C-alpha positions as MATLAB code, in Angstrom:
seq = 'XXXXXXXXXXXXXXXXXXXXXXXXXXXXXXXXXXXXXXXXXXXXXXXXXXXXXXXXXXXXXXXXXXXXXXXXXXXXXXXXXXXXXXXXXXXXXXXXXXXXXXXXXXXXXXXXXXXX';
ca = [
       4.835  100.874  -30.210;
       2.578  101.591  -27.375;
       2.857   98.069  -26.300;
       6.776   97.833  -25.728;
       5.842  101.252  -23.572;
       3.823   99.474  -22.013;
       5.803   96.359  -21.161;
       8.866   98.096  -20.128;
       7.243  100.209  -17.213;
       5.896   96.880  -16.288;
       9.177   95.344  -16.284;
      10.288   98.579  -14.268;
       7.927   98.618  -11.740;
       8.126   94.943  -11.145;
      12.464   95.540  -10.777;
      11.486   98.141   -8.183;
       8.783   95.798   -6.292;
      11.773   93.189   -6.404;
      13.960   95.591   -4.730;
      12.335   96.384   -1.916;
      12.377   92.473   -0.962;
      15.846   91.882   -1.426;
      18.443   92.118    1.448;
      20.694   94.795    1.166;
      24.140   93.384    2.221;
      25.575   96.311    2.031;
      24.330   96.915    5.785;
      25.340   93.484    6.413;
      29.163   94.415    5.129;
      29.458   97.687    6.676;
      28.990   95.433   10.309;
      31.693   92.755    9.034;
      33.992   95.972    8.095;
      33.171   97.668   11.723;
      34.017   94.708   13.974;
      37.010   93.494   11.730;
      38.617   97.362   12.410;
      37.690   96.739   15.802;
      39.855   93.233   16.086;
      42.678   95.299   14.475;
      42.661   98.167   16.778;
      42.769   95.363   19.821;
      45.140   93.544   18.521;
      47.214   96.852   17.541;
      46.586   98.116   21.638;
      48.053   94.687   22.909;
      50.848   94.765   20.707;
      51.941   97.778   21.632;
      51.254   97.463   25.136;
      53.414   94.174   24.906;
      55.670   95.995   23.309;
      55.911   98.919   25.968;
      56.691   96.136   28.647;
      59.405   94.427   26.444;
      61.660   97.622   26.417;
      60.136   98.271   30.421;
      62.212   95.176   30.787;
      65.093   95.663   28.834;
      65.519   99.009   30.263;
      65.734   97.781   33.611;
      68.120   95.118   32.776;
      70.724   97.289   31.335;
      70.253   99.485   34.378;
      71.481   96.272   36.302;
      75.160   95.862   37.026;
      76.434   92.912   34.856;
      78.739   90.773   37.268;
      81.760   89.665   35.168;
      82.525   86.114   35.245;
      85.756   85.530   37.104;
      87.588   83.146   35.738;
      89.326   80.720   37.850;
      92.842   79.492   36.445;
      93.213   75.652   36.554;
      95.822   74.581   39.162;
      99.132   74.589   37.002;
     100.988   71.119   36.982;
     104.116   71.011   39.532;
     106.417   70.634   37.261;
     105.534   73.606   35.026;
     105.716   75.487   37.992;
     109.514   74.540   38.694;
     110.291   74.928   34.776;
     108.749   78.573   34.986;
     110.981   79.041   38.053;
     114.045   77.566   37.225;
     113.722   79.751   33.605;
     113.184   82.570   35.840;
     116.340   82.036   37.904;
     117.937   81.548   34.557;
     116.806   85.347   34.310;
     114.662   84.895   30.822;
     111.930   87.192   30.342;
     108.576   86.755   31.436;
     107.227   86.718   27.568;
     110.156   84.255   26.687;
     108.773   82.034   29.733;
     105.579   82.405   28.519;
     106.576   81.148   25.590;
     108.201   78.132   26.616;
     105.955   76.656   28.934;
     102.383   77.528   26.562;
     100.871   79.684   30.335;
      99.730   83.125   29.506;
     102.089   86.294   30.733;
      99.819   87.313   33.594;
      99.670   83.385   35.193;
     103.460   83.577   34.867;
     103.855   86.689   36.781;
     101.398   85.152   38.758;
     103.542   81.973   39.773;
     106.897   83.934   40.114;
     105.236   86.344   42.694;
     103.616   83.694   44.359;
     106.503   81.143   44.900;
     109.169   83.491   45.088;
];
């Protein structure tokens, strides 16, 4: 009985010689875990400062005036011109000569004011 006493404070004080000569990694991890949370708080600081200049720049371009694309009417063929005008000396409407020769209402008023 005294022997197994014996032999497992050996075996203890040989674990706790051992000990002393390992590496501890848990020093080693703590380091990995500092400079990881590091990266991420970079990387979080230039996101959001990306992000900050993003809406910098969309606020400024809804501040800008938006010029509206005019759009220029294709020259209307001669001879729809004279049907719209004839049809208008005919006195139909402007809708019914809209109608008739496929222009929209406002190029019809248009060509009536301008050729008449």
């Amino acid at each position: 009985m005294e022997w197994t006493y014996i032999v497992t404070a050996g075996i203890g004080v040989l674990f706790l010689i051992i000990s002393f000569f390992i590496k501890d990694r848990s020093k080693q991890n703590e380091e990995e875990l500092q400079d990881l949370s590091m990266n991420l708080y970079q990387e979080l600081y230039q996101l959001k400062k990306r992000t900050k200049l993003l809406e910098e720049e969309l606020m400024i371009e809804n501040s800008r005036p938006v010029k509206k694309a005019v759009k220029k009417s294709k020259p209307v063929n001669e001879i729809i011109v004279n049907q719209v005008l004839s049809l208008h000396k005919q006195g139909l409407k402007v809708e019914q000569i809209s109608n008739l020769s496929s222009l929209p209402v406002n190029e019809v008023k248009t060509l009536i004011k301008n050729r008449s």
